[in-house]
């Protein structure tokens, strides 16, 4: 039976034409038979979406709405409410000023809960509204996954093992110069080995790309980057800090006594018959050393261009260009946008025993059979420019340069492209048309750019909606109109489930913007056309922009509108 508050909510939704009277009656029938909140029933049955319910509740109670993913909440605030209550009532403390505590919850009309929090915290409670899925994701991010294997292991570590760890921590602090430091680490760190192995295995199981271990004054923080977003995990106690970091250093062949300077290393493990590489970076911070471990799992590397998410027409144009006998192909985008994966997939597609393919990279992330890969070593003079210069004496057919960073590298790459070689490389630009301006700003003459560049690809990564908990809904007509989408276009989102860590997303897909330089464009570039004019001209000639490519994925129910709007700029209309 609907409560008084829910009936008032229903009146607002019907009055504002969010739902019809018939939909309300159907939802009330479902509630009478199965129970549950009216808002959840409306959302689950597609009668309304979270935005509409939150807006109606906010209007009803005069309570503001916030998106938790836009906030970075301090640990001291998170500890103001016991974790058991946070998980039980699905709430998140957001801010604390003096004796006023701001708490995000999906139902701010629950006065009993607000009273309980006021008595528990001895603070004035200010409620704000957030989506249920947003709250679940925030709890997962800040408090970690419930019942994790790491949690269970920490409970099982005996007092005797804890004593060994404390002795180990003291031994490491004194450093190996005392004679037995390193020996003690290897002889006494059985629990640490288990902890580090479990952290690494958990990260692989959860498809993480990076592991962040961060020391703070009173705690150790553990985060995994999954699908491009950092998720907070349950971390070992602070007393394990030095032992864990030293164990990782030993695995990576780093100096465990050096804690004042950054270090870089790597290690490899075999898991389930496949080899996984790990790049380790340590950096001294105020309360110890921060460690970031990049996971390079070749099993997750998509080397098939079709799997990358290219639309058929874009894929056909891309494949045509990568099979060209000479010229330059540039892939652009910010760090972490999947440029390397696209280049590796391209090389894998055109890899042929009859071709001499050479790459110079920093670092060599994945090793591909049949391709000669060179690691940059600036400390000994092996830069991108020097490596590229030496490649021209190695009779290459295809060259990949990890990144064009300076004028010297750009000029040699252009020279290679103009002398019968196919050159693939990356640049950091916001979109495809601005790449031309980036090259000319480096000092490359416009006529050389137009003569050498065949194709420019801009790309971004967006998260895929989890197929296990995907829900479709009808967006407001005003939103569709503002985005230039057809009336009646359906959107989708993930409700959140165990398979996607309650985030609603699982996996990522790339958005692509391909700029093929036509003869008319080349003439205009030499004349000094602006980036804005070049983009407009490219669109007129059929270029699909990143925003438009993203909206196509939204309409195909592959990703959400929030993901696309978050990584693409609006087109001129």
PDB file of C-alpha atoms in Angstrom, residues 110-316:
ATOM      1  CA  UNK A 110      12.428   8.596   5.796  1.00  0.00           C
ATOM      2  CA  UNK A 111      12.287  10.710   8.972  1.00  0.00           C
ATOM      3  CA  UNK A 112      13.026   7.696  11.186  1.00  0.00           C
ATOM      4  CA  UNK A 113      16.357   7.145   9.465  1.00  0.00           C
ATOM      5  CA  UNK A 114      17.198  10.856   9.669  1.00  0.00           C
ATOM      6  CA  UNK A 115      16.429  10.831  13.403  1.00  0.00           C
ATOM      7  CA  UNK A 116      18.601   7.746  13.913  1.00  0.00           C
ATOM      8  CA  UNK A 117      21.505   9.386  12.086  1.00  0.00           C
ATOM      9  CA  UNK A 118      21.073  12.586  14.109  1.00  0.00           C
ATOM     10  CA  UNK A 119      21.256  10.671  17.406  1.00  0.00           C
ATOM     11  CA  UNK A 120      24.139   8.484  16.221  1.00  0.00           C
ATOM     12  CA  UNK A 121      26.349  11.290  14.888  1.00  0.00           C
ATOM     13  CA  UNK A 122      25.200  14.055  17.253  1.00  0.00           C
ATOM     14  CA  UNK A 123      24.949  16.251  14.147  1.00  0.00           C
ATOM     15  CA  UNK A 124      22.242  18.119  12.308  1.00  0.00           C
ATOM     16  CA  UNK A 125      21.407  15.961   9.262  1.00  0.00           C
ATOM     17  CA  UNK A 126      20.897  17.689   5.909  1.00  0.00           C
ATOM     18  CA  UNK A 127      19.500  15.233   3.327  1.00  0.00           C
ATOM     19  CA  UNK A 128      20.212  15.435  -0.414  1.00  0.00           C
ATOM     20  CA  UNK A 129      18.780  13.202  -3.121  1.00  0.00           C
ATOM     21  CA  UNK A 130      20.829  10.869  -5.298  1.00  0.00           C
ATOM     22  CA  UNK A 131      19.997   7.954  -7.589  1.00  0.00           C
ATOM     23  CA  UNK A 132      19.914   4.490  -6.022  1.00  0.00           C
ATOM     24  CA  UNK A 133      22.404   3.269  -8.634  1.00  0.00           C
ATOM     25  CA  UNK A 134      24.659   6.277  -7.950  1.00  0.00           C
ATOM     26  CA  UNK A 135      24.598   5.512  -4.224  1.00  0.00           C
ATOM     27  CA  UNK A 136      25.385   1.828  -4.796  1.00  0.00           C
ATOM     28  CA  UNK A 137      28.339   2.755  -7.012  1.00  0.00           C
ATOM     29  CA  UNK A 138      29.629   5.277  -4.438  1.00  0.00           C
ATOM     30  CA  UNK A 139      29.432   2.699  -1.632  1.00  0.00           C
ATOM     31  CA  UNK A 140      31.338   0.240  -3.814  1.00  0.00           C
ATOM     32  CA  UNK A 141      33.921   2.894  -4.667  1.00  0.00           C
ATOM     33  CA  UNK A 142      34.541   4.169  -1.143  1.00  0.00           C
ATOM     34  CA  UNK A 143      33.840   1.165   1.065  1.00  0.00           C
ATOM     35  CA  UNK A 144      34.855  -1.667  -1.243  1.00  0.00           C
ATOM     36  CA  UNK A 145      33.123  -4.848  -2.301  1.00  0.00           C
ATOM     37  CA  UNK A 146      31.358  -6.798   0.435  1.00  0.00           C
ATOM     38  CA  UNK A 147      32.660 -10.220   1.249  1.00  0.00           C
ATOM     39  CA  UNK A 148      35.807  -9.876  -0.862  1.00  0.00           C
ATOM     40  CA  UNK A 149      38.455 -12.552  -0.789  1.00  0.00           C
ATOM     41  CA  UNK A 150      40.911  -9.991   0.559  1.00  0.00           C
ATOM     42  CA  UNK A 151      38.611  -9.307   3.508  1.00  0.00           C
ATOM     43  CA  UNK A 152      38.366 -13.002   4.287  1.00  0.00           C
ATOM     44  CA  UNK A 153      42.102 -13.453   4.110  1.00  0.00           C
ATOM     45  CA  UNK A 154      42.784 -10.552   6.463  1.00  0.00           C
ATOM     46  CA  UNK A 155      40.442 -12.155   8.980  1.00  0.00           C
ATOM     47  CA  UNK A 156      42.279 -15.455   8.687  1.00  0.00           C
ATOM     48  CA  UNK A 157      45.769 -14.054   9.304  1.00  0.00           C
ATOM     49  CA  UNK A 158      46.746 -15.273  12.739  1.00  0.00           C
ATOM     50  CA  UNK A 159      48.253 -13.237  15.546  1.00  0.00           C
ATOM     51  CA  UNK A 160      51.522 -15.068  15.005  1.00  0.00           C
ATOM     52  CA  UNK A 161      51.615 -14.046  11.333  1.00  0.00           C
ATOM     53  CA  UNK A 162      50.768 -10.454  12.280  1.00  0.00           C
ATOM     54  CA  UNK A 163      53.725 -10.450  14.646  1.00  0.00           C
ATOM     55  CA  UNK A 164      55.943 -11.695  11.825  1.00  0.00           C
ATOM     56  CA  UNK A 165      54.688  -8.850   9.611  1.00  0.00           C
ATOM     57  CA  UNK A 166      55.424  -6.274  12.303  1.00  0.00           C
ATOM     58  CA  UNK A 167      58.944  -7.652  12.694  1.00  0.00           C
ATOM     59  CA  UNK A 168      59.342  -7.652   8.912  1.00  0.00           C
ATOM     60  CA  UNK A 169      58.193  -4.030   8.731  1.00  0.00           C
ATOM     61  CA  UNK A 170      60.805  -3.034  11.298  1.00  0.00           C
ATOM     62  CA  UNK A 171      63.508  -4.983   9.499  1.00  0.00           C
ATOM     63  CA  UNK A 172      62.706  -3.266   6.182  1.00  0.00           C
ATOM     64  CA  UNK A 173      62.758   0.154   7.772  1.00  0.00           C
ATOM     65  CA  UNK A 174      66.382  -0.368   8.828  1.00  0.00           C
ATOM     66  CA  UNK A 175      67.282  -1.203   5.206  1.00  0.00           C
ATOM     67  CA  UNK A 176      69.525  -3.895   3.701  1.00  0.00           C
ATOM     68  CA  UNK A 177      72.679  -2.069   4.697  1.00  0.00           C
ATOM     69  CA  UNK A 178      72.379  -3.826   8.075  1.00  0.00           C
ATOM     70  CA  UNK A 179      73.243  -7.060   6.382  1.00  0.00           C
ATOM     71  CA  UNK A 180      70.155  -9.214   6.703  1.00  0.00           C
ATOM     72  CA  UNK A 181      67.353  -6.853   5.653  1.00  0.00           C
ATOM     73  CA  UNK A 182      66.680  -8.305   2.220  1.00  0.00           C
ATOM     74  CA  UNK A 183      67.219 -11.849   3.477  1.00  0.00           C
ATOM     75  CA  UNK A 184      64.625 -11.344   6.218  1.00  0.00           C
ATOM     76  CA  UNK A 185      62.114 -10.004   3.683  1.00  0.00           C
ATOM     77  CA  UNK A 186      62.389 -13.131   1.555  1.00  0.00           C
ATOM     78  CA  UNK A 187      62.380 -15.501   4.522  1.00  0.00           C
ATOM     79  CA  UNK A 188      59.573 -14.020   6.589  1.00  0.00           C
ATOM     80  CA  UNK A 189      56.980 -12.616   4.216  1.00  0.00           C
ATOM     81  CA  UNK A 190      54.681 -15.605   3.569  1.00  0.00           C
ATOM     82  CA  UNK A 191      51.520 -13.685   4.593  1.00  0.00           C
ATOM     83  CA  UNK A 192      52.649 -10.711   2.523  1.00  0.00           C
ATOM     84  CA  UNK A 193      53.177 -12.918  -0.524  1.00  0.00           C
ATOM     85  CA  UNK A 194      49.618 -14.183  -0.115  1.00  0.00           C
ATOM     86  CA  UNK A 195      48.259 -10.653   0.275  1.00  0.00           C
ATOM     87  CA  UNK A 196      50.065  -9.280  -2.790  1.00  0.00           C
ATOM     88  CA  UNK A 197      49.113 -12.318  -4.874  1.00  0.00           C
ATOM     89  CA  UNK A 198      45.496 -11.930  -3.837  1.00  0.00           C
ATOM     90  CA  UNK A 199      45.451  -8.203  -4.656  1.00  0.00           C
ATOM     91  CA  UNK A 200      46.895  -8.915  -8.106  1.00  0.00           C
ATOM     92  CA  UNK A 201      44.608 -11.879  -8.805  1.00  0.00           C
ATOM     93  CA  UNK A 202      41.538  -9.956  -7.643  1.00  0.00           C
ATOM     94  CA  UNK A 203      42.462  -7.102  -9.991  1.00  0.00           C
ATOM     95  CA  UNK A 204      42.847  -9.495 -12.943  1.00  0.00           C
ATOM     96  CA  UNK A 205      39.551 -11.206 -12.120  1.00  0.00           C
ATOM     97  CA  UNK A 206      37.782  -7.832 -12.015  1.00  0.00           C
ATOM     98  CA  UNK A 207      39.324  -6.790 -15.405  1.00  0.00           C
ATOM     99  CA  UNK A 208      41.282  -3.925 -13.839  1.00  0.00           C
ATOM    100  CA  UNK A 209      43.881  -2.118 -15.934  1.00  0.00           C
ATOM    101  CA  UNK A 210      45.740  -0.576 -12.968  1.00  0.00           C
ATOM    102  CA  UNK A 211      46.222  -1.163  -9.249  1.00  0.00           C
ATOM    103  CA  UNK A 212      46.810   1.875  -7.007  1.00  0.00           C
ATOM    104  CA  UNK A 213      48.282   1.381  -3.533  1.00  0.00           C
ATOM    105  CA  UNK A 214      48.346   4.722  -1.705  1.00  0.00           C
ATOM    106  CA  UNK A 215      49.657   5.385   1.816  1.00  0.00           C
ATOM    107  CA  UNK A 216      48.000   8.011   4.008  1.00  0.00           C
ATOM    108  CA  UNK A 217      48.681   9.035   7.579  1.00  0.00           C
ATOM    109  CA  UNK A 218      46.397   6.528   9.281  1.00  0.00           C
ATOM    110  CA  UNK A 219      45.382   4.131   6.538  1.00  0.00           C
ATOM    111  CA  UNK A 220      46.370   2.406   3.329  1.00  0.00           C
ATOM    112  CA  UNK A 221      44.177   2.954   0.263  1.00  0.00           C
ATOM    113  CA  UNK A 222      43.636   0.356  -2.471  1.00  0.00           C
ATOM    114  CA  UNK A 223      41.963   1.226  -5.774  1.00  0.00           C
ATOM    115  CA  UNK A 224      41.470  -0.641  -9.061  1.00  0.00           C
ATOM    116  CA  UNK A 225      40.922   1.132 -12.387  1.00  0.00           C
ATOM    117  CA  UNK A 226      38.130  -0.777 -14.119  1.00  0.00           C
ATOM    118  CA  UNK A 227      36.797   0.389 -17.486  1.00  0.00           C
ATOM    119  CA  UNK A 228      38.674   3.665 -17.043  1.00  0.00           C
ATOM    120  CA  UNK A 229      37.209   4.499 -13.609  1.00  0.00           C
ATOM    121  CA  UNK A 230      38.939   4.052 -10.243  1.00  0.00           C
ATOM    122  CA  UNK A 231      37.032   1.892  -7.743  1.00  0.00           C
ATOM    123  CA  UNK A 232      37.873   1.917  -4.040  1.00  0.00           C
ATOM    124  CA  UNK A 233      38.495  -1.556  -2.635  1.00  0.00           C
ATOM    125  CA  UNK A 234      38.820  -2.861   0.899  1.00  0.00           C
ATOM    126  CA  UNK A 235      42.476  -2.249   1.761  1.00  0.00           C
ATOM    127  CA  UNK A 236      44.808  -4.099   4.157  1.00  0.00           C
ATOM    128  CA  UNK A 237      45.515  -2.377   7.496  1.00  0.00           C
ATOM    129  CA  UNK A 238      48.122   0.386   7.626  1.00  0.00           C
ATOM    130  CA  UNK A 239      50.605  -1.886   9.448  1.00  0.00           C
ATOM    131  CA  UNK A 240      50.951  -4.007   6.282  1.00  0.00           C
ATOM    132  CA  UNK A 241      52.061  -1.019   4.200  1.00  0.00           C
ATOM    133  CA  UNK A 242      55.838  -1.311   4.133  1.00  0.00           C
ATOM    134  CA  UNK A 243      55.788  -5.101   3.867  1.00  0.00           C
ATOM    135  CA  UNK A 244      53.440  -5.068   0.852  1.00  0.00           C
ATOM    136  CA  UNK A 245      55.393  -2.353  -0.957  1.00  0.00           C
ATOM    137  CA  UNK A 246      58.692  -4.130  -0.323  1.00  0.00           C
ATOM    138  CA  UNK A 247      57.248  -7.393  -1.630  1.00  0.00           C
ATOM    139  CA  UNK A 248      56.144  -5.666  -4.854  1.00  0.00           C
ATOM    140  CA  UNK A 249      59.607  -4.114  -5.193  1.00  0.00           C
ATOM    141  CA  UNK A 250      61.262  -7.516  -4.846  1.00  0.00           C
ATOM    142  CA  UNK A 251      58.958  -8.964  -7.521  1.00  0.00           C
ATOM    143  CA  UNK A 252      59.835  -6.030  -9.813  1.00  0.00           C
ATOM    144  CA  UNK A 253      63.589  -6.194  -9.166  1.00  0.00           C
ATOM    145  CA  UNK A 254      63.644  -2.736  -7.544  1.00  0.00           C
ATOM    146  CA  UNK A 255      65.819  -1.435  -4.706  1.00  0.00           C
ATOM    147  CA  UNK A 256      63.815  -1.927  -1.490  1.00  0.00           C
ATOM    148  CA  UNK A 257      66.187   0.360   0.417  1.00  0.00           C
ATOM    149  CA  UNK A 258      65.565   3.341  -1.902  1.00  0.00           C
ATOM    150  CA  UNK A 259      62.430   5.137  -0.733  1.00  0.00           C
ATOM    151  CA  UNK A 260      63.281   8.721  -1.636  1.00  0.00           C
ATOM    152  CA  UNK A 261      63.315   8.423  -5.444  1.00  0.00           C
ATOM    153  CA  UNK A 262      60.760   7.120  -7.972  1.00  0.00           C
ATOM    154  CA  UNK A 263      61.515   3.702  -9.449  1.00  0.00           C
ATOM    155  CA  UNK A 264      60.146   1.741 -12.389  1.00  0.00           C
ATOM    156  CA  UNK A 265      60.167  -2.014 -12.875  1.00  0.00           C
ATOM    157  CA  UNK A 266      58.166  -4.905 -14.206  1.00  0.00           C
ATOM    158  CA  UNK A 267      57.338  -8.534 -13.519  1.00  0.00           C
ATOM    159  CA  UNK A 268      55.449 -11.328 -15.218  1.00  0.00           C
ATOM    160  CA  UNK A 269      53.176 -14.126 -14.011  1.00  0.00           C
ATOM    161  CA  UNK A 270      51.534 -17.109 -15.672  1.00  0.00           C
ATOM    162  CA  UNK A 271      47.853 -17.427 -14.901  1.00  0.00           C
ATOM    163  CA  UNK A 272      45.567 -20.016 -16.424  1.00  0.00           C
ATOM    164  CA  UNK A 273      48.020 -20.770 -19.216  1.00  0.00           C
ATOM    165  CA  UNK A 274      48.469 -17.135 -20.276  1.00  0.00           C
ATOM    166  CA  UNK A 275      51.340 -14.776 -19.551  1.00  0.00           C
ATOM    167  CA  UNK A 276      50.484 -11.418 -17.979  1.00  0.00           C
ATOM    168  CA  UNK A 277      52.967  -8.540 -17.754  1.00  0.00           C
ATOM    169  CA  UNK A 278      52.942  -5.923 -15.000  1.00  0.00           C
ATOM    170  CA  UNK A 279      54.596  -2.496 -15.116  1.00  0.00           C
ATOM    171  CA  UNK A 280      55.347  -1.131 -11.663  1.00  0.00           C
ATOM    172  CA  UNK A 281      55.945   2.504 -10.762  1.00  0.00           C
ATOM    173  CA  UNK A 282      56.757   3.752  -7.259  1.00  0.00           C
ATOM    174  CA  UNK A 283      56.672   7.388  -6.195  1.00  0.00           C
ATOM    175  CA  UNK A 284      57.631   8.812  -2.771  1.00  0.00           C
ATOM    176  CA  UNK A 285      54.740  10.645  -1.088  1.00  0.00           C
ATOM    177  CA  UNK A 286      54.354  12.197   2.359  1.00  0.00           C
ATOM    178  CA  UNK A 287      53.403   9.009   4.209  1.00  0.00           C
ATOM    179  CA  UNK A 288      55.418   6.404   2.294  1.00  0.00           C
ATOM    180  CA  UNK A 289      55.545   5.260  -1.325  1.00  0.00           C
ATOM    181  CA  UNK A 290      52.628   5.188  -3.729  1.00  0.00           C
ATOM    182  CA  UNK A 291      52.679   2.175  -6.034  1.00  0.00           C
ATOM    183  CA  UNK A 292      50.841   1.910  -9.356  1.00  0.00           C
ATOM    184  CA  UNK A 293      50.816  -1.436 -11.158  1.00  0.00           C
ATOM    185  CA  UNK A 294      49.717  -1.425 -14.821  1.00  0.00           C
ATOM    186  CA  UNK A 295      48.272  -4.799 -15.853  1.00  0.00           C
ATOM    187  CA  UNK A 296      49.087  -5.781 -19.425  1.00  0.00           C
ATOM    188  CA  UNK A 297      46.931  -8.827 -20.100  1.00  0.00           C
ATOM    189  CA  UNK A 298      47.292  -9.812 -23.738  1.00  0.00           C
ATOM    190  CA  UNK A 299      44.140 -11.897 -23.306  1.00  0.00           C
ATOM    191  CA  UNK A 300      42.188  -8.643 -23.018  1.00  0.00           C
ATOM    192  CA  UNK A 301      43.851  -7.074 -26.070  1.00  0.00           C
ATOM    193  CA  UNK A 302      41.397  -6.782 -28.956  1.00  0.00           C
ATOM    194  CA  UNK A 303      43.426  -7.296 -32.113  1.00  0.00           C
ATOM    195  CA  UNK A 304      40.402  -7.622 -34.382  1.00  0.00           C
ATOM    196  CA  UNK A 305      39.338  -4.256 -35.804  1.00  0.00           C
ATOM    197  CA  UNK A 306      35.696  -5.359 -35.825  1.00  0.00           C
ATOM    198  CA  UNK A 307      35.768  -5.855 -32.037  1.00  0.00           C
ATOM    199  CA  UNK A 308      36.902  -2.262 -31.459  1.00  0.00           C
ATOM    200  CA  UNK A 309      33.436  -0.912 -32.223  1.00  0.00           C
ATOM    201  CA  UNK A 310      33.989   0.714 -35.612  1.00  0.00           C
ATOM    202  CA  UNK A 311      30.851   1.158 -37.680  1.00  0.00           C
ATOM    203  CA  UNK A 312      31.012  -0.816 -40.974  1.00  0.00           C
ATOM    204  CA  UNK A 313      31.538   2.273 -43.159  1.00  0.00           C
ATOM    205  CA  UNK A 314      34.261   3.634 -40.851  1.00  0.00           C
ATOM    206  CA  UNK A 315      35.927   0.204 -40.668  1.00  0.00           C
ATOM    207  CA  UNK A 316      36.019  -0.058 -44.464  1.00  0.00           C
TER     208      UNK A 316
END
